[in-house]
Short mmCIF file of C-alpha atoms and ligand atoms in Angstrom, two decimals:
data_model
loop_
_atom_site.label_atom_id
_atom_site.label_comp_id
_atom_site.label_asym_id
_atom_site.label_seq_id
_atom_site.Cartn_x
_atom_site.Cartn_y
_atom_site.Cartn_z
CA UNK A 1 95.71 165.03 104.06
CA UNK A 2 95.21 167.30 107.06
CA UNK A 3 91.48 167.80 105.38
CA UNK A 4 90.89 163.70 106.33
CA UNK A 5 91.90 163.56 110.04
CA UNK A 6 90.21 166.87 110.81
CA UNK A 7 87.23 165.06 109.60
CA UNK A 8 87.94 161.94 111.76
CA UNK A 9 88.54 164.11 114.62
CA UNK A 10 85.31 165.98 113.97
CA UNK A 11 83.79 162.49 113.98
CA UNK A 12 85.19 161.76 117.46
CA UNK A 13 84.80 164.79 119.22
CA UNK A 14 81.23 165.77 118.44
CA UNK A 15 79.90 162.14 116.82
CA UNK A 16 76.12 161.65 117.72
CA UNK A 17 76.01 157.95 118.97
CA UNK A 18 74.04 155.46 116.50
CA UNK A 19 72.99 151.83 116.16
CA UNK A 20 73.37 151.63 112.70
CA UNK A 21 72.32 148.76 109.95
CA UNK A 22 75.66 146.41 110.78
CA UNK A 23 75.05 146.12 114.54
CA UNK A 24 78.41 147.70 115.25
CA UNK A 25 77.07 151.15 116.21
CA UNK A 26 78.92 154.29 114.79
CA UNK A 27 79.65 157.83 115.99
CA UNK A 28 78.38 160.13 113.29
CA UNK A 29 78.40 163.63 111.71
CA UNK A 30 76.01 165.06 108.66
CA UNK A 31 77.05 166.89 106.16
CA UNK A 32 80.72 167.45 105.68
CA UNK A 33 82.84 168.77 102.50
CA UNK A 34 86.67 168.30 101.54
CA UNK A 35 88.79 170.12 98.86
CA UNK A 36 91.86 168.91 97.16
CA UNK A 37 93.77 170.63 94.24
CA UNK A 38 95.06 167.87 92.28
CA UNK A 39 97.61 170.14 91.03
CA UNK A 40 99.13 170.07 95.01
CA UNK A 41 100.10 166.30 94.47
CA UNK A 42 97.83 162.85 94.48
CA UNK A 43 95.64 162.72 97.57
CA UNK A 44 96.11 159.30 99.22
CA UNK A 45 97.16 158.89 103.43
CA UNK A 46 100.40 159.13 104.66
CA UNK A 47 99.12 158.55 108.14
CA UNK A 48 98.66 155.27 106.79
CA UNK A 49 99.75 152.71 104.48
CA UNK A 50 97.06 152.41 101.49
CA UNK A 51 96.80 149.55 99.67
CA UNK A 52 96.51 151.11 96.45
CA UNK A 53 96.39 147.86 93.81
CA UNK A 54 92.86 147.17 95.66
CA UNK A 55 91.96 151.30 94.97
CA UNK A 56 93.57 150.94 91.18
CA UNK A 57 91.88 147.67 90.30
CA UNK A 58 88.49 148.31 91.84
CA UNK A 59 88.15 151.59 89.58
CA UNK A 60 89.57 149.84 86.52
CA UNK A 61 86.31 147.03 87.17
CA UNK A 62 83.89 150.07 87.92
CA UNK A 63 84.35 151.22 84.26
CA UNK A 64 84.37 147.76 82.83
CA UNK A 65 80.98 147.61 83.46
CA UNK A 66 81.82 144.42 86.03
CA UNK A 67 79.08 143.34 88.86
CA UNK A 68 80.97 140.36 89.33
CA UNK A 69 83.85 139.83 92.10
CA UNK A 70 85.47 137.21 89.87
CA UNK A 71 87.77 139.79 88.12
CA UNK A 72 88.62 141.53 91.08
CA UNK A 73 89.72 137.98 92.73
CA UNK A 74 91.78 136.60 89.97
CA UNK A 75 93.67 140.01 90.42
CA UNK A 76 94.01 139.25 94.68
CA UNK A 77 91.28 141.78 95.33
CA UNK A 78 88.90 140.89 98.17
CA UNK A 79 87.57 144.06 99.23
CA UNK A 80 84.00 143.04 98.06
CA UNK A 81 83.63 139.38 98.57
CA UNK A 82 82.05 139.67 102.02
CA UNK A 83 78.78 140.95 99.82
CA UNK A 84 79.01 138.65 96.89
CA UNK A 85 76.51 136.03 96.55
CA UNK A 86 77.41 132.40 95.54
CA UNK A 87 78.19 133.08 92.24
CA UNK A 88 80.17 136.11 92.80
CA UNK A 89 77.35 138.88 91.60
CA UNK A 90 76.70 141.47 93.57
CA UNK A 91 73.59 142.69 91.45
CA UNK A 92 73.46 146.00 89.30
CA UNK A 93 75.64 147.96 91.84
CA UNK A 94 77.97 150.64 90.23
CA UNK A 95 79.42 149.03 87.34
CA UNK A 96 76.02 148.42 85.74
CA UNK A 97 74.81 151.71 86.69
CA UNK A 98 77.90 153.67 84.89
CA UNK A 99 77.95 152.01 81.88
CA UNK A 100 74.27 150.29 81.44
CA UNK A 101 71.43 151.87 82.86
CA UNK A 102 68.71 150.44 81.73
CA UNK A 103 65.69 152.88 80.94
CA UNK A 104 62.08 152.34 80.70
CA UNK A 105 61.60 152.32 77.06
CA UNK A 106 64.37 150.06 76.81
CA UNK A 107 67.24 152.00 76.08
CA UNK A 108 70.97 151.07 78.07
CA UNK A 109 72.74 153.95 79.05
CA UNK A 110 76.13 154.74 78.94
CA UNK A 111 76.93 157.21 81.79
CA UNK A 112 80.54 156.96 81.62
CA UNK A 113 80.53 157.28 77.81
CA UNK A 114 78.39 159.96 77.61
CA UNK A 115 79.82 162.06 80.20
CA UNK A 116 83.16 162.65 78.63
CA UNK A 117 80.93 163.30 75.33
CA UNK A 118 79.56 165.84 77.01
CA UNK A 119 83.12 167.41 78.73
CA UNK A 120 84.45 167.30 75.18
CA UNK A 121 81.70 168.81 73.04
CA UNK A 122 80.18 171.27 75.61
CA UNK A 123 82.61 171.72 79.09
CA UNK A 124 80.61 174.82 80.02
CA UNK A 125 77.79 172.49 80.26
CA UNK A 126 76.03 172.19 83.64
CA UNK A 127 74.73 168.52 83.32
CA UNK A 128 77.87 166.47 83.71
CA UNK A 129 76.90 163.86 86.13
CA UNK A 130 76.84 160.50 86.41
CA UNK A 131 74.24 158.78 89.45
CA UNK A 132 74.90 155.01 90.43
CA UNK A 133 71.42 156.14 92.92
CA UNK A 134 69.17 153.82 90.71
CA UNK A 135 65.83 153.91 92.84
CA UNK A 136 64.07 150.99 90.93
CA UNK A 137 66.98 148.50 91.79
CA UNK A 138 68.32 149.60 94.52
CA UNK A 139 66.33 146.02 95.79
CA UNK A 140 68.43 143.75 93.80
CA UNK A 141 71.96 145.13 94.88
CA UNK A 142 73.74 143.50 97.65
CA UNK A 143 74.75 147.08 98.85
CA UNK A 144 73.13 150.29 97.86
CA UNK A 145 75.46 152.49 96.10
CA UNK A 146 77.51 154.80 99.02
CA UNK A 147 79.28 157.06 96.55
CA UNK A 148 75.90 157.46 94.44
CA UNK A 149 76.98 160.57 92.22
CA UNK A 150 79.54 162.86 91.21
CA UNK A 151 79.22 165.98 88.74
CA UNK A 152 82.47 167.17 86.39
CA UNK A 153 82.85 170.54 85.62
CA UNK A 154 85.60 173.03 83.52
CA UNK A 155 87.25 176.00 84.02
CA UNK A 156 90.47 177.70 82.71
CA UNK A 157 91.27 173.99 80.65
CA UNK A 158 90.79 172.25 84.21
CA UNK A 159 88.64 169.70 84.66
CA UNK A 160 87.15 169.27 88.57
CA UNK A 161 85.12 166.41 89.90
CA UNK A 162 82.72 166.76 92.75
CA UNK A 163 81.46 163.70 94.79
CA UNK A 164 78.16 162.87 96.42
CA UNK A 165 78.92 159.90 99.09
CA UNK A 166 75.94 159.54 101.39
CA UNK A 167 77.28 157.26 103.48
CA UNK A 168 80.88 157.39 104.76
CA UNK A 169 83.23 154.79 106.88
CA UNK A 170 85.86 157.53 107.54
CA UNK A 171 88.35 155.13 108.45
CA UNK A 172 88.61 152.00 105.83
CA UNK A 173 86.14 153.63 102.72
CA UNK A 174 86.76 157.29 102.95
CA UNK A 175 90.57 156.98 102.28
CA UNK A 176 89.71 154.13 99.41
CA UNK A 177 86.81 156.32 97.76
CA UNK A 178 88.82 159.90 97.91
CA UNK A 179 91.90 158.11 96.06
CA UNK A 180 89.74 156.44 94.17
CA UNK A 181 87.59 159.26 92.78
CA UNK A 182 90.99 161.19 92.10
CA UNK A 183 92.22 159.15 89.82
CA UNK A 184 88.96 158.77 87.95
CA UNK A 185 89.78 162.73 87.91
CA UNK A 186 92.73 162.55 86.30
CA UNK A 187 91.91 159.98 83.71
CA UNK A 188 88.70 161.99 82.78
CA UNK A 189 91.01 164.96 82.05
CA UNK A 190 93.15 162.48 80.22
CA UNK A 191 91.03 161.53 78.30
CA UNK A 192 89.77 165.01 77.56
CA UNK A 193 92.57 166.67 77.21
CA UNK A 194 92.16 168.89 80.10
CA UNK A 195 94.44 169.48 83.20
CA UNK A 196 93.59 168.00 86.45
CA UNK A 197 91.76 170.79 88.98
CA UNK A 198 90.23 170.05 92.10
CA UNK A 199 88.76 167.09 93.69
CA UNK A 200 85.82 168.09 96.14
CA UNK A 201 83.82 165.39 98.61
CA UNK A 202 81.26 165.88 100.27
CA UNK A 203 79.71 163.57 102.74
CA UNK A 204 76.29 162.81 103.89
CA UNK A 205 76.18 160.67 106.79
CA UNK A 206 79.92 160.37 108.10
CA UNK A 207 80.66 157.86 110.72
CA UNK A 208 83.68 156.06 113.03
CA UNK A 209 82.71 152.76 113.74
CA UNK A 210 83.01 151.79 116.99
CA UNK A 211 85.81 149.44 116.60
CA UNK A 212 87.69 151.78 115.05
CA UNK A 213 88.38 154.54 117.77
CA UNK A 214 91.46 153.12 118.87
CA UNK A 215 92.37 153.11 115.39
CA UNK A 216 91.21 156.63 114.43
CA UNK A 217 92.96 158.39 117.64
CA UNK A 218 96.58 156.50 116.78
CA UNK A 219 96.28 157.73 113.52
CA UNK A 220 95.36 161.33 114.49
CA UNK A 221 98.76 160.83 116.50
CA UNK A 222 100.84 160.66 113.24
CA UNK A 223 101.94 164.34 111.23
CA UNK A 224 101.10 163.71 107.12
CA UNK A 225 104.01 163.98 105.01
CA UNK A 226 103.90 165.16 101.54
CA UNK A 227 101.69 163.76 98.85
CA UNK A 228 103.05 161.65 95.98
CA UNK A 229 102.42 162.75 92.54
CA UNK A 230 100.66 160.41 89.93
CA UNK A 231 101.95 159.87 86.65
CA UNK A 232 99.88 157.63 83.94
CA UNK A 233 102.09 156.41 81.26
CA UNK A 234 100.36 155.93 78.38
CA UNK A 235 97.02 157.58 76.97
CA UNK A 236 95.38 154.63 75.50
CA UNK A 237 92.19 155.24 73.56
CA UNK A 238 89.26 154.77 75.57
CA UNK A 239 88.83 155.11 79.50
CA UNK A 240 88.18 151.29 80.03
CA UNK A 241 91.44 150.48 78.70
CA UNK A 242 93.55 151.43 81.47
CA UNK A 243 95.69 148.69 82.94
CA UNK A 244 96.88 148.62 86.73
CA UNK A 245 100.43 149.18 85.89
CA UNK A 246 99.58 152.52 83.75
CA UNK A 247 99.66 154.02 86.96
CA UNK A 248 102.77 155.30 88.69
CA UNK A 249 102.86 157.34 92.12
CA UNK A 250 105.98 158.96 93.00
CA UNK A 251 107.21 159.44 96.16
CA UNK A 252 104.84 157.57 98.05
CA UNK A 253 105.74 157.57 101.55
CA UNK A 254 103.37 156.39 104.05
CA UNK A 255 103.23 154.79 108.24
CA UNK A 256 102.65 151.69 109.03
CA UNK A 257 99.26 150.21 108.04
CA UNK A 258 96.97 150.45 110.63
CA UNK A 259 94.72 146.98 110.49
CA UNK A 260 90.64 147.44 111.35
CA UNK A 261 87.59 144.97 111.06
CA UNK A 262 85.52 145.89 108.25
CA UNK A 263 81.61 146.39 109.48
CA UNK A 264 79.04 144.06 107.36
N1 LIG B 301 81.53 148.96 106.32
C1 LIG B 301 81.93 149.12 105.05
N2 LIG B 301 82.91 150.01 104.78
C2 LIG B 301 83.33 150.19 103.50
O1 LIG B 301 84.24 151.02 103.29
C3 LIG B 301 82.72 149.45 102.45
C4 LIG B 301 81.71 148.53 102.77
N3 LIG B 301 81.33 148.38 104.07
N4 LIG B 301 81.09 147.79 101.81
C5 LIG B 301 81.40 147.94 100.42
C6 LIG B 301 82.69 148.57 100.13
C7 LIG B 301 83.91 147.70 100.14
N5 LIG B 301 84.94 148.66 100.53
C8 LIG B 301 85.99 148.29 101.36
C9 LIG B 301 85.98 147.06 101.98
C10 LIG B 301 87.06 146.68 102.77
C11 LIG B 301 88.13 147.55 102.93
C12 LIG B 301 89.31 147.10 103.75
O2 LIG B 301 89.23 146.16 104.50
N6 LIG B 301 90.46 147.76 103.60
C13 LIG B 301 91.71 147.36 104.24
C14 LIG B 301 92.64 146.73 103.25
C15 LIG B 301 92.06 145.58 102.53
C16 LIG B 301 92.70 145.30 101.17
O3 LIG B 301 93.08 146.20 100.43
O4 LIG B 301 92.83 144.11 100.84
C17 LIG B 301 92.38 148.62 104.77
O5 LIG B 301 93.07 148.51 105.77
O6 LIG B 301 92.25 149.68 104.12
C18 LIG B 301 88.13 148.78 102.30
C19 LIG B 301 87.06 149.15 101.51
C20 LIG B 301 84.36 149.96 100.68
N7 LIG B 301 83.06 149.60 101.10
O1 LIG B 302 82.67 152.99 98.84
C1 LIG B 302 82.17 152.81 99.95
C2 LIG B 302 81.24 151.82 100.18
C3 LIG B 302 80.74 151.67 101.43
N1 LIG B 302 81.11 152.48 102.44
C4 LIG B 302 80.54 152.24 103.79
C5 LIG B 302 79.63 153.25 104.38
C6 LIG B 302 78.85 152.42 105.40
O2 LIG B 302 79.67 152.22 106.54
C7 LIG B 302 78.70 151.09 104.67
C8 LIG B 302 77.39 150.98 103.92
O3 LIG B 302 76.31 150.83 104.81
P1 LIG B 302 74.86 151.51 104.54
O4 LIG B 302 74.01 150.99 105.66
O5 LIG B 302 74.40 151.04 103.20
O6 LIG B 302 75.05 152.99 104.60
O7 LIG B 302 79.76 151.04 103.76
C9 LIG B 302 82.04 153.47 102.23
O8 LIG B 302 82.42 154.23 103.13
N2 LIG B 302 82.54 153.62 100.98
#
């Protein structure tokens, strides 16, 4: 994951200061791009421990359609209840958007569905892409979407996924959104019978946090190891029936978790 901490130390070295929405204040870049071959291993830190149940489990709710922290809480995931209302709802943030977009004259779209239509029935097609960026409700979420759109694409029986995330906490989201958007990756070409190709992500505005330099630097300290490999273990027939122990990554060795206050 050398591509990761040269983008934290990119971040540190030639940040522009900001006062940013939270209050914390950030030091940002614009505009940065990653590549990962799948095929190279699984691409989750080794600088760092990752608590990958709270990656797996927020994906699996993402495709269930799910707005509501409820199900990620009865499975002792918390990563969103600091944005949750009373009730649990966060609004029509990405789950809604994926699976039931709602159009003007009334239809509900299913991006996710159609999507891997579209990879099966046409892969050279150039209009695989799925936007959570839903301008007319962006109001009514408690957080407007960060990664807003990604676009699949196949070549040579590979299927690659490239992210759009416009706004980026490279320390506690960017690890949590590049696994996460992997193994959506996988799963697509799963489901499509394709091999796995490359992940790309690309970045709008990047930022450290300022209570995570101390962080950031003791991380850029540690050397990466070698990437685990995934392996899913059963192919069941649609991708919302995934189950958190489908999932099996081998050889995952990381350091210590580094603990950092999450900016709200
Ligand atoms: N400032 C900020 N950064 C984010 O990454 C972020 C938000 N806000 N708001 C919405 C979601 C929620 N996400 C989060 C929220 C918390 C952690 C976090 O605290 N991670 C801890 C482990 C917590 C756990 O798994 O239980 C970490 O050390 O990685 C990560 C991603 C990503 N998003
Ligand atoms: O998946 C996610 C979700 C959120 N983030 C970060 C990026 C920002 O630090 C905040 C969102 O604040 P905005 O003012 O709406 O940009 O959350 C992330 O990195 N990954």
């Amino acid at each position: 994951m050398r591509q990761y901490l040269d983008l934290m130390q990119r971040a540190l070295d030639h940040g522009a200061e900001q006062s940013d929405r939270t209050g914390v204040g950030t030091r940002s870049v614009f505009g940065h791009q990653m590549r990962f071959d799948l095929a190279e291993g699984f691409p989750v830190l080794t600088t760092k421990k990752l608590h990958l149940r709270s990656i797996i489990v927020e994906l699996l709710w993402f495709l269930r359609g799910d707005t509501n922290v409820r199900w990620l809480q009865d499975r002792k995931v918390s990563i969103w209840n600091e944005w949750a209302d009373e009730n649990g709802d966060l609004g029509p943030v990405y789950g809604k958007q994926w699976r039931d977009w709602q159009a003007a004259d009334g239809r509900h779209i299913d991006q996710i569905a159609e999507l891997i239509d579209t990879i099966r029935a046409t892969p050279a097609s150039r209009r695989q892409i799925v936007t959570a960026w839903n301008p007319g409700e962006l109001h009514a979420m408690a957080l407007s979407p960060c990664h807003c759109l990604f676009q699949t694409h196949v070549a040579n029986g590979k299927l690659s996924l490239q992210l759009y995330q416009r706004s980026a906490d490279i320390f506690l989201g960017v690890p949590f959104n590049i696994a996460s958007y992997a193994l959506l990756t996988h799963m697509l070409a799963q489901q499509c019978d394709l091999d796995v190709g490359e992940f790309i992500w690309t970045g709008g505005d990047c930022h450290l946090y300022s209570n995570h330099l101390d962080q950031a630097r003791q991380q850029l300290s540690r050397a990466p190891g070698p990437l685990p490999r995934l392996e899913i273990l059963c192919r069941p027939a649609a991708i919302d029936s995934y189950e958190y122990e489908d999932f099996v990554l081998h050889g995952y060795e990381a350091q210590p978790h580094i603990k950092a206050p999450v900016a709200v």
